[in-house]
PDB file of N, CA and C in Angstrom:
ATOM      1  N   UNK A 689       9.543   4.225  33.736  1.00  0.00           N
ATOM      2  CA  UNK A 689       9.320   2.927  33.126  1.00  0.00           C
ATOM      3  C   UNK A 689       8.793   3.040  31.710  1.00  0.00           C
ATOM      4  N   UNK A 690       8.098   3.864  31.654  1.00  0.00           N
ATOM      5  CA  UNK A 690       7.475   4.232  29.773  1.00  0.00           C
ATOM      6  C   UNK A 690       8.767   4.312  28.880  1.00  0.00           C
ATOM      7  N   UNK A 691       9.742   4.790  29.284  1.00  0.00           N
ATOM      8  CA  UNK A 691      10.582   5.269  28.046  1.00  0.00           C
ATOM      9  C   UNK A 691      11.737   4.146  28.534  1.00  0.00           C
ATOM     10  N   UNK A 692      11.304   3.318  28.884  1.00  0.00           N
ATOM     11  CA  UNK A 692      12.139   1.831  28.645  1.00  0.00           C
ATOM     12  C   UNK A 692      11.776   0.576  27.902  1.00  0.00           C
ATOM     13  N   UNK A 693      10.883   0.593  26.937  1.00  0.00           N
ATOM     14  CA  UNK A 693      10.391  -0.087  26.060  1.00  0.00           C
ATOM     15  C   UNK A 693      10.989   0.802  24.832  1.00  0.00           C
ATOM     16  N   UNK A 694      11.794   1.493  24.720  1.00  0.00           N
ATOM     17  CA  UNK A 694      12.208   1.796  23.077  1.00  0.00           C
ATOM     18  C   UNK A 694      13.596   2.685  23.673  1.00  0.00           C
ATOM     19  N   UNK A 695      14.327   2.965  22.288  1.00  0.00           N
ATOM     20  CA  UNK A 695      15.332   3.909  22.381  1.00  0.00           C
ATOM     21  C   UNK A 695      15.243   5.160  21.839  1.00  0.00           C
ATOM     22  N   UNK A 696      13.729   5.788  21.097  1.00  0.00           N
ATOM     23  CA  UNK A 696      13.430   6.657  20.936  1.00  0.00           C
ATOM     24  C   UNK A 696      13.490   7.644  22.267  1.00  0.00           C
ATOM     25  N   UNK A 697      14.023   9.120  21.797  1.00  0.00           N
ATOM     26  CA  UNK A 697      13.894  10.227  23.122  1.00  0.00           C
ATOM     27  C   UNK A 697      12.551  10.028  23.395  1.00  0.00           C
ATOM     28  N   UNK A 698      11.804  10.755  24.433  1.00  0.00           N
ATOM     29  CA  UNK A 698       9.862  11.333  25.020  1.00  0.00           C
ATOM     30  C   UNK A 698       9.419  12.030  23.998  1.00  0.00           C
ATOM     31  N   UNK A 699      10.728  13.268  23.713  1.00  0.00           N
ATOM     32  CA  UNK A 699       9.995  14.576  22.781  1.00  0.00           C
ATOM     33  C   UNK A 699       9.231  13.461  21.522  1.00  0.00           C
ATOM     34  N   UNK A 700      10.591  12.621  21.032  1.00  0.00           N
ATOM     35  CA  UNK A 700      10.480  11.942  19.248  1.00  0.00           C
ATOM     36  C   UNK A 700       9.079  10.687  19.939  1.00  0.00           C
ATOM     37  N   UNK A 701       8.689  10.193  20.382  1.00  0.00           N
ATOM     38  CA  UNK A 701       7.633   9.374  20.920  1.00  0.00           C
ATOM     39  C   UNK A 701       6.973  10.070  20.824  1.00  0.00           C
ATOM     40  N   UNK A 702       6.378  11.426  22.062  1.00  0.00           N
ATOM     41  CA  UNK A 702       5.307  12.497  21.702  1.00  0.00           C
ATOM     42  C   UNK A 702       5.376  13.080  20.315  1.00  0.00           C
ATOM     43  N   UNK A 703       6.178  13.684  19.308  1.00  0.00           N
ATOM     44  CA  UNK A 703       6.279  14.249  18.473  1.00  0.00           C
ATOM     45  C   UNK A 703       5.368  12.592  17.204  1.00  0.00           C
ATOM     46  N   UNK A 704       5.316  11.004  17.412  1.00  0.00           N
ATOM     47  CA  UNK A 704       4.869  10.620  16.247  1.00  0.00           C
ATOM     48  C   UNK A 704       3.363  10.028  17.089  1.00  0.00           C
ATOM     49  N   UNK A 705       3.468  10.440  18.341  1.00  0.00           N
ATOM     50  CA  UNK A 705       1.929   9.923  19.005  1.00  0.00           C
ATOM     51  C   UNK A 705       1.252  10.709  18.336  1.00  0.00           C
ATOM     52  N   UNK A 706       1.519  12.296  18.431  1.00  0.00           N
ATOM     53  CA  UNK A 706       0.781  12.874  17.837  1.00  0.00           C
ATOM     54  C   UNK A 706       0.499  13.092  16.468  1.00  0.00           C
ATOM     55  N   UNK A 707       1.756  13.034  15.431  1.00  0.00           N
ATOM     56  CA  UNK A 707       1.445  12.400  14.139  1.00  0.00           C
ATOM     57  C   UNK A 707       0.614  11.193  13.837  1.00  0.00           C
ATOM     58  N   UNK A 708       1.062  10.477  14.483  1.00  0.00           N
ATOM     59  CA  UNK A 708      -0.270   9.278  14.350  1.00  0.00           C
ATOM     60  C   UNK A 708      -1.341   9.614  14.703  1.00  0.00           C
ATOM     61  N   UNK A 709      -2.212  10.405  15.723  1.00  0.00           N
ATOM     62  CA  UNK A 709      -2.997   9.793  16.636  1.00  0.00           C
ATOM     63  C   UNK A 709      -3.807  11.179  15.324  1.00  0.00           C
ATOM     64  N   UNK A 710      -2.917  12.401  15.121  1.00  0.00           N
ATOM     65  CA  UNK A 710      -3.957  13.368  13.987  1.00  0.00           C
ATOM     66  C   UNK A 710      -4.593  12.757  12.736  1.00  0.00           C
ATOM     67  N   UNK A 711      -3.349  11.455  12.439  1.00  0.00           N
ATOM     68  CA  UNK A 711      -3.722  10.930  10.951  1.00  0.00           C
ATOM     69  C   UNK A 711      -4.724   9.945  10.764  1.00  0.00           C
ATOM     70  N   UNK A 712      -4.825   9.163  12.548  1.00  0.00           N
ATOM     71  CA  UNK A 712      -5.820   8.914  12.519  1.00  0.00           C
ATOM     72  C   UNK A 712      -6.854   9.021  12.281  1.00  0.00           C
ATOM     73  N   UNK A 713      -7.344  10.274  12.961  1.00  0.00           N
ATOM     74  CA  UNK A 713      -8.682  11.366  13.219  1.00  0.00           C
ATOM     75  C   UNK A 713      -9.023  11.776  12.123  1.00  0.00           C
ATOM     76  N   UNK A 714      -7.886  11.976  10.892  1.00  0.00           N
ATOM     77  CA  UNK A 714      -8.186  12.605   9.669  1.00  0.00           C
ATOM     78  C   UNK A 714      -8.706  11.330   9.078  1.00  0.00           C
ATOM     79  N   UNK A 715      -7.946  10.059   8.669  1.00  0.00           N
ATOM     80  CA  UNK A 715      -8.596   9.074   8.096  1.00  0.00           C
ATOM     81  C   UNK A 715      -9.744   8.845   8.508  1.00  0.00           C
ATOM     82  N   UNK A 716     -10.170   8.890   9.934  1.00  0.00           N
ATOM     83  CA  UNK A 716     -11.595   8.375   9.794  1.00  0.00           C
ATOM     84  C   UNK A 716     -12.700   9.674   9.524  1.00  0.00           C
ATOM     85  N   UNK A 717     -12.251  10.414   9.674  1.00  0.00           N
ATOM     86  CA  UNK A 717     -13.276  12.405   8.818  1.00  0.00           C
ATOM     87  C   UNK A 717     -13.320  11.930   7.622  1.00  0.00           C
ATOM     88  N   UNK A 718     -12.272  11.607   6.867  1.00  0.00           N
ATOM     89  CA  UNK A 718     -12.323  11.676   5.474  1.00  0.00           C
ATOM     90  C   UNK A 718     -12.871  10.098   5.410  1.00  0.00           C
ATOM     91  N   UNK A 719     -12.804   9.239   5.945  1.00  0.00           N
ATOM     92  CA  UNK A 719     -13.666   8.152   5.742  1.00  0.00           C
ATOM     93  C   UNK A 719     -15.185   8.144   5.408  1.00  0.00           C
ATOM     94  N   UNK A 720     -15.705   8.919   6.704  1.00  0.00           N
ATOM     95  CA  UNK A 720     -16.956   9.719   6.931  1.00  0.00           C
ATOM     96  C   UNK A 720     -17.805  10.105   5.776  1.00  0.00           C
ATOM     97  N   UNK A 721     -16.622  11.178   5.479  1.00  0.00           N
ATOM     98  CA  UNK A 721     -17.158  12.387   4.316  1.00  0.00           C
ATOM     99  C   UNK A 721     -17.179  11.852   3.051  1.00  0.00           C
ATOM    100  N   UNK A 722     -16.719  10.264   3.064  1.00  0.00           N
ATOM    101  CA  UNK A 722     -16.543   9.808   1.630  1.00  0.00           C
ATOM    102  C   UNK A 722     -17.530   8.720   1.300  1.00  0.00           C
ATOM    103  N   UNK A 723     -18.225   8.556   2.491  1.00  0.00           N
ATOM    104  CA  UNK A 723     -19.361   7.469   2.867  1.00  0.00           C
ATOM    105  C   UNK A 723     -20.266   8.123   1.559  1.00  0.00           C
ATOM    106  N   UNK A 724     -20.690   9.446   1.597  1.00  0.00           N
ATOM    107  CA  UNK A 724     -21.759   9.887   0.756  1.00  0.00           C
ATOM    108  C   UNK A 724     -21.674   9.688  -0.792  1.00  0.00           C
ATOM    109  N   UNK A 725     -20.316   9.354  -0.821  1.00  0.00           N
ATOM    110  CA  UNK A 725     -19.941   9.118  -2.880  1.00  0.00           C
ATOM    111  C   UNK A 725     -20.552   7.957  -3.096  1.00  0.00           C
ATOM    112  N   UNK A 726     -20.384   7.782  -4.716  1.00  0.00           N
ATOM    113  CA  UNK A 726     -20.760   6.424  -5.153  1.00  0.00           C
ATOM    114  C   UNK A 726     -19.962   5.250  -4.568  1.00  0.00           C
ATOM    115  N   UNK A 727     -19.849   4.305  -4.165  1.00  0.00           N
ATOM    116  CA  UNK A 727     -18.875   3.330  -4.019  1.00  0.00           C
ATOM    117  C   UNK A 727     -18.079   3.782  -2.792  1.00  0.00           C
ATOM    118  N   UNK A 728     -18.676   4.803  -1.973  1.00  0.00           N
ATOM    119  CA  UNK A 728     -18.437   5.465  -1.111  1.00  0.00           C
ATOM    120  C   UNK A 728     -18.417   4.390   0.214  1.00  0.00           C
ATOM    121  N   UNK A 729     -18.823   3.650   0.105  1.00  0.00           N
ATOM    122  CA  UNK A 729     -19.255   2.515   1.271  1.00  0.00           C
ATOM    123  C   UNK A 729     -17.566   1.714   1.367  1.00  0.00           C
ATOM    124  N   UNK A 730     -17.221   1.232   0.653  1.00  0.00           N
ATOM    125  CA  UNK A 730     -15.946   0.467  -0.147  1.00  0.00           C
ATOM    126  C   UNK A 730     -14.652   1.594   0.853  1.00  0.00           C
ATOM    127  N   UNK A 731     -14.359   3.107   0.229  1.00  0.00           N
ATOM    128  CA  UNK A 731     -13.296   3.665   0.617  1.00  0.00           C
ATOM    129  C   UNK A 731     -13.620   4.017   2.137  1.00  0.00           C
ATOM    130  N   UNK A 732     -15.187   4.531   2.657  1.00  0.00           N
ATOM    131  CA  UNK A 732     -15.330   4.463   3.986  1.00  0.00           C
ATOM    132  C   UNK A 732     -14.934   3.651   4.803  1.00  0.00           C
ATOM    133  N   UNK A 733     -14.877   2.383   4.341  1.00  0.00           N
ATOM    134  CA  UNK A 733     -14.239   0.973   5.423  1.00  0.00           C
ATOM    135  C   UNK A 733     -12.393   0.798   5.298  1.00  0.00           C
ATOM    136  N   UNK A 734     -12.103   1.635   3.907  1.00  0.00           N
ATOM    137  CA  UNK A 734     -10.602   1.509   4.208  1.00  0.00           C
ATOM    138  C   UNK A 734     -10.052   2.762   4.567  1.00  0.00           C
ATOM    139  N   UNK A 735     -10.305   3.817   4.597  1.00  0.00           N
ATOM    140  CA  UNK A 735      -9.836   5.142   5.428  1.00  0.00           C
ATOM    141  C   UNK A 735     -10.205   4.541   6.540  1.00  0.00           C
ATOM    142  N   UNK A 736     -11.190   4.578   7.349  1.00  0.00           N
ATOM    143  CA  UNK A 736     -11.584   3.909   8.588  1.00  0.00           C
ATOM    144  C   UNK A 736     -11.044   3.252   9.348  1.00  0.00           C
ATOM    145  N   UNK A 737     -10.745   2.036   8.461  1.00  0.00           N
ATOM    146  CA  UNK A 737      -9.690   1.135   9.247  1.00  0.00           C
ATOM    147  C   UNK A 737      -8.577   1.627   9.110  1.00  0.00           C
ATOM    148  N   UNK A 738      -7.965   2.655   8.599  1.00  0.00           N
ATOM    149  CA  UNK A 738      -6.563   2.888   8.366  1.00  0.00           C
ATOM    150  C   UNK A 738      -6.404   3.676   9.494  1.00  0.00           C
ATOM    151  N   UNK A 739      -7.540   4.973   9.877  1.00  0.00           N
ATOM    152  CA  UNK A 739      -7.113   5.217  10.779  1.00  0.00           C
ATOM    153  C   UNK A 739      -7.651   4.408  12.086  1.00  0.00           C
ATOM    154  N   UNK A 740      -8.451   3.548  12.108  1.00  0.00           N
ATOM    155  CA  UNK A 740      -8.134   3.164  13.781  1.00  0.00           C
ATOM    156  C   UNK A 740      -6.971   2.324  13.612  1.00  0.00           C
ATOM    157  N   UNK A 741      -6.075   1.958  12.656  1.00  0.00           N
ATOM    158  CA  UNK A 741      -5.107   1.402  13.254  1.00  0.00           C
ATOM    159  C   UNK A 741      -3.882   2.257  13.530  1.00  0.00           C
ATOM    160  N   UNK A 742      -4.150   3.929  12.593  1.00  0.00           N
ATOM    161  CA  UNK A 742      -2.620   4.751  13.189  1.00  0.00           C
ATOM    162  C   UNK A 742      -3.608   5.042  14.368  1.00  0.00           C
ATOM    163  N   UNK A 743      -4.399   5.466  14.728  1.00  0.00           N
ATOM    164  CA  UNK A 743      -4.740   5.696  16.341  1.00  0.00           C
ATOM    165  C   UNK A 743      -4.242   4.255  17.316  1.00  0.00           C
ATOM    166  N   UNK A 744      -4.238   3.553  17.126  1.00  0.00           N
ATOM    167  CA  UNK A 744      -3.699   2.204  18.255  1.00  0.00           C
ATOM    168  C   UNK A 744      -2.301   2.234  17.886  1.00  0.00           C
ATOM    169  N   UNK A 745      -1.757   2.937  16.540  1.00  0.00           N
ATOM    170  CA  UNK A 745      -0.094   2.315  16.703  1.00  0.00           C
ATOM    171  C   UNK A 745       0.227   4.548  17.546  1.00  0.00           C
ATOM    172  N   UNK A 746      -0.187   4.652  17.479  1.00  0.00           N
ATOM    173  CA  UNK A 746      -0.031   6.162  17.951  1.00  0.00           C
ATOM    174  C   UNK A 746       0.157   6.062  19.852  1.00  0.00           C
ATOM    175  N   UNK A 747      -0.738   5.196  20.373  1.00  0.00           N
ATOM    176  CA  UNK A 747      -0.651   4.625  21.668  1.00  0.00           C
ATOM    177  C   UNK A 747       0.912   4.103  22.016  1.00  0.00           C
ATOM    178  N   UNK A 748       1.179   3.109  20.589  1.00  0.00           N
ATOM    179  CA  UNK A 748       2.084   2.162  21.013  1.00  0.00           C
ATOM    180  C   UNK A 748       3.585   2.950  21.106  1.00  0.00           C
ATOM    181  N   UNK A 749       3.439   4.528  20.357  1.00  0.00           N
ATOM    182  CA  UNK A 749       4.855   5.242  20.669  1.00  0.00           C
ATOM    183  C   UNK A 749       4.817   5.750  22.155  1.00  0.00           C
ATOM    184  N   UNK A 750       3.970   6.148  22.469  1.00  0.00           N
ATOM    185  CA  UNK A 750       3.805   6.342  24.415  1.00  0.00           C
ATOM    186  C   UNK A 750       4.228   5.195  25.108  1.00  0.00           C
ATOM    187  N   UNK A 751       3.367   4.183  24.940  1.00  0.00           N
ATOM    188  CA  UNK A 751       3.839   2.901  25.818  1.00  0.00           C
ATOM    189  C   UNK A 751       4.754   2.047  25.274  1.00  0.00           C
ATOM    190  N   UNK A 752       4.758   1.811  24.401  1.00  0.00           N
ATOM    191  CA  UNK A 752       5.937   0.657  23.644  1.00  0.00           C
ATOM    192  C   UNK A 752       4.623  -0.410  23.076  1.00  0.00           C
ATOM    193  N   UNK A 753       5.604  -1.284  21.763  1.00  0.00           N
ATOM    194  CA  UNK A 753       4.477  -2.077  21.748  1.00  0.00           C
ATOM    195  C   UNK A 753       4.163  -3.141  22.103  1.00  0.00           C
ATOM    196  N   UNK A 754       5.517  -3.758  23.129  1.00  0.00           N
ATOM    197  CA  UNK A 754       4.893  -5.068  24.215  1.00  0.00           C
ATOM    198  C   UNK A 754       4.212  -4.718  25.326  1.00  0.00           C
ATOM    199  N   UNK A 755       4.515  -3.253  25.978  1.00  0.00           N
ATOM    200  CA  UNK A 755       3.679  -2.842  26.712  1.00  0.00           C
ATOM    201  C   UNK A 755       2.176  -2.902  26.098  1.00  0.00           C
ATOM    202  N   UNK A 756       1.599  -2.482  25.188  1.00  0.00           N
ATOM    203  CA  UNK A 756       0.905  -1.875  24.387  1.00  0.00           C
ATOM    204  C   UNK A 756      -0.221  -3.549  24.397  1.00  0.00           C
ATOM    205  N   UNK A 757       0.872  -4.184  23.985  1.00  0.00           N
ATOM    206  CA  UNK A 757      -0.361  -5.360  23.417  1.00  0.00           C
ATOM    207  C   UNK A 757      -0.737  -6.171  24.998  1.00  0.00           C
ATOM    208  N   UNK A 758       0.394  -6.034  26.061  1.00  0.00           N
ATOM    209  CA  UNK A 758       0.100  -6.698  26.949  1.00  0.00           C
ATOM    210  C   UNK A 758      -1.400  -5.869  27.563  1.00  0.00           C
ATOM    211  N   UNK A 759      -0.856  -4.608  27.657  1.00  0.00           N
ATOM    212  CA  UNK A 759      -2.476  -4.343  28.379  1.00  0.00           C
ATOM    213  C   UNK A 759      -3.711  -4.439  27.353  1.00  0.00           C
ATOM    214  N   UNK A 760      -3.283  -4.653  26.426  1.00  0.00           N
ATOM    215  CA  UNK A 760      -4.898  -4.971  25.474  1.00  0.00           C
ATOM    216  C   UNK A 760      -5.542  -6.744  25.894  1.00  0.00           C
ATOM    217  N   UNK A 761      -4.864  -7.482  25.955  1.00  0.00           N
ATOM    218  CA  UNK A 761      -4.396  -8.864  26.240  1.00  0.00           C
ATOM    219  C   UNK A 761      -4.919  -9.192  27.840  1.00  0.00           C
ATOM    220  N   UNK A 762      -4.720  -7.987  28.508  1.00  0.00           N
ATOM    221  CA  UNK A 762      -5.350  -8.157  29.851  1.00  0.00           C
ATOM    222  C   UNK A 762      -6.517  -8.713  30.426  1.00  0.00           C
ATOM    223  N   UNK A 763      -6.887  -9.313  30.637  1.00  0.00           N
ATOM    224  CA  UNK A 763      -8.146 -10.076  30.572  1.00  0.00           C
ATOM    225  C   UNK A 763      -8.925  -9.197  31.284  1.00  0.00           C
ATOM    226  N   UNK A 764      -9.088  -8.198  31.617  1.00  0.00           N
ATOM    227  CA  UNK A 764     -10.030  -7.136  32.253  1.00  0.00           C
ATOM    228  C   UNK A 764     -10.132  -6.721  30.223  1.00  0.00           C
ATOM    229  N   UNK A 765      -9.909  -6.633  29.607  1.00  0.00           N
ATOM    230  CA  UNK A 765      -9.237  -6.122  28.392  1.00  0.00           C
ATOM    231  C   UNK A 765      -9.906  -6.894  27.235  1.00  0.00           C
ATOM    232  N   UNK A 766      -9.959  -7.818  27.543  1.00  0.00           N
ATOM    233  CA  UNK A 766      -9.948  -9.251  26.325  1.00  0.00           C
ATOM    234  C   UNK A 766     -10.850  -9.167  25.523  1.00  0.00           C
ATOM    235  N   UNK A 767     -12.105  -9.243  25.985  1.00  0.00           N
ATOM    236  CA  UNK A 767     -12.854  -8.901  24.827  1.00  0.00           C
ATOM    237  C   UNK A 767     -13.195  -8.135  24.103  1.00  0.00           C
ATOM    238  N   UNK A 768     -12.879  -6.612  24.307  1.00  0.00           N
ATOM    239  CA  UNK A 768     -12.714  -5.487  23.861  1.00  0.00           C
ATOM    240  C   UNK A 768     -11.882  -5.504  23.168  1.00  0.00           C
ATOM    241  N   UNK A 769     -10.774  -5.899  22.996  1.00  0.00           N
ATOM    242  CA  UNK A 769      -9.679  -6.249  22.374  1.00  0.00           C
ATOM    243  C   UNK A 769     -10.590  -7.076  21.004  1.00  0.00           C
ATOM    244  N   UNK A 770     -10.538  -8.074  21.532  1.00  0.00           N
ATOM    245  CA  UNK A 770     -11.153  -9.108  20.600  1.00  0.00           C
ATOM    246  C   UNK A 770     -12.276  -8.362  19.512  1.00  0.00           C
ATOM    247  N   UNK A 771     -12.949  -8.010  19.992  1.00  0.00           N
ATOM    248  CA  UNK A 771     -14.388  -7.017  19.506  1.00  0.00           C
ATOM    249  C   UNK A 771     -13.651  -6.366  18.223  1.00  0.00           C
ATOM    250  N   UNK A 772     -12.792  -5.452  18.996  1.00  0.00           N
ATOM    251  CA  UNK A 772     -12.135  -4.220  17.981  1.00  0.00           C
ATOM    252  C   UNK A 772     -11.330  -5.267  17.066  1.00  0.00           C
ATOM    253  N   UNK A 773     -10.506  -5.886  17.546  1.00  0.00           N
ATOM    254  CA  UNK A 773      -9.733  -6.598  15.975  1.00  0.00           C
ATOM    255  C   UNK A 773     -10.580  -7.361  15.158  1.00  0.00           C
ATOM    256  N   UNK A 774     -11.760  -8.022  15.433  1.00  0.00           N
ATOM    257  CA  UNK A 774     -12.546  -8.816  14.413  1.00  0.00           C
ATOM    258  C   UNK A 774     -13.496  -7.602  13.617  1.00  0.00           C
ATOM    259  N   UNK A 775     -13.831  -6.548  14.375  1.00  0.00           N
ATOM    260  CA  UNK A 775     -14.507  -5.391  13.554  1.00  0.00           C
ATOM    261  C   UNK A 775     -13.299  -4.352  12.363  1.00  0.00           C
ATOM    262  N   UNK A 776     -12.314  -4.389  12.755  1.00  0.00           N
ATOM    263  CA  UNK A 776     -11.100  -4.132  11.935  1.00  0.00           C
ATOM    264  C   UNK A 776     -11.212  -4.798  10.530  1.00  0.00           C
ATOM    265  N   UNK A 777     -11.112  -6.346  10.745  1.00  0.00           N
ATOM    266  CA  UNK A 777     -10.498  -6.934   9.409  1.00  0.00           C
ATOM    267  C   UNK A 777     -12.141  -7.131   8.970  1.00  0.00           C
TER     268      UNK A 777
END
């Protein structure tokens, strides 16, 4: 059922989960490490957010992304959901 939400092969899905999900991890390190500069506060919040959003679109090549938003949407889900997108923007 996973690899019926897209026409991408598993390998090419695994092969950009994991491109995403590294570039994530790197945006928010280098977010981190950039906190300490001048004006450092400013690029910390946009590396940051850049990568938690390739980490959530990195999910969405595994599951698809109607799969993806439905279980965020889940009301076991909802406010967590909610939480993370208003701390995003």
């Amino acid at each position: 059922k996973v690899l019926d939400a897209s026409t991408l092969s598993f390998g090419t899905r695994v092969r950009w989960f994991a491109i995403c999900f590294v570039t994530g991890i790197l945006c928010s390190f280098l977010g981190t490490a950039l906190l300490w500069l001048p004006k450092g506060i400013k690029l910390f919040a946009v590396f940051y957010t850049l990568g938690n959003i390739a980490a959530l679109a990195s999910t969405c090549f595994l599951m698809g992304p109607v799969k993806q938003l439905k279980a965020m949407f889940d009301p076991k889900r909802l406010i967590a959901t909610i939480v993370m997108l208003v701390n995003i923007l």
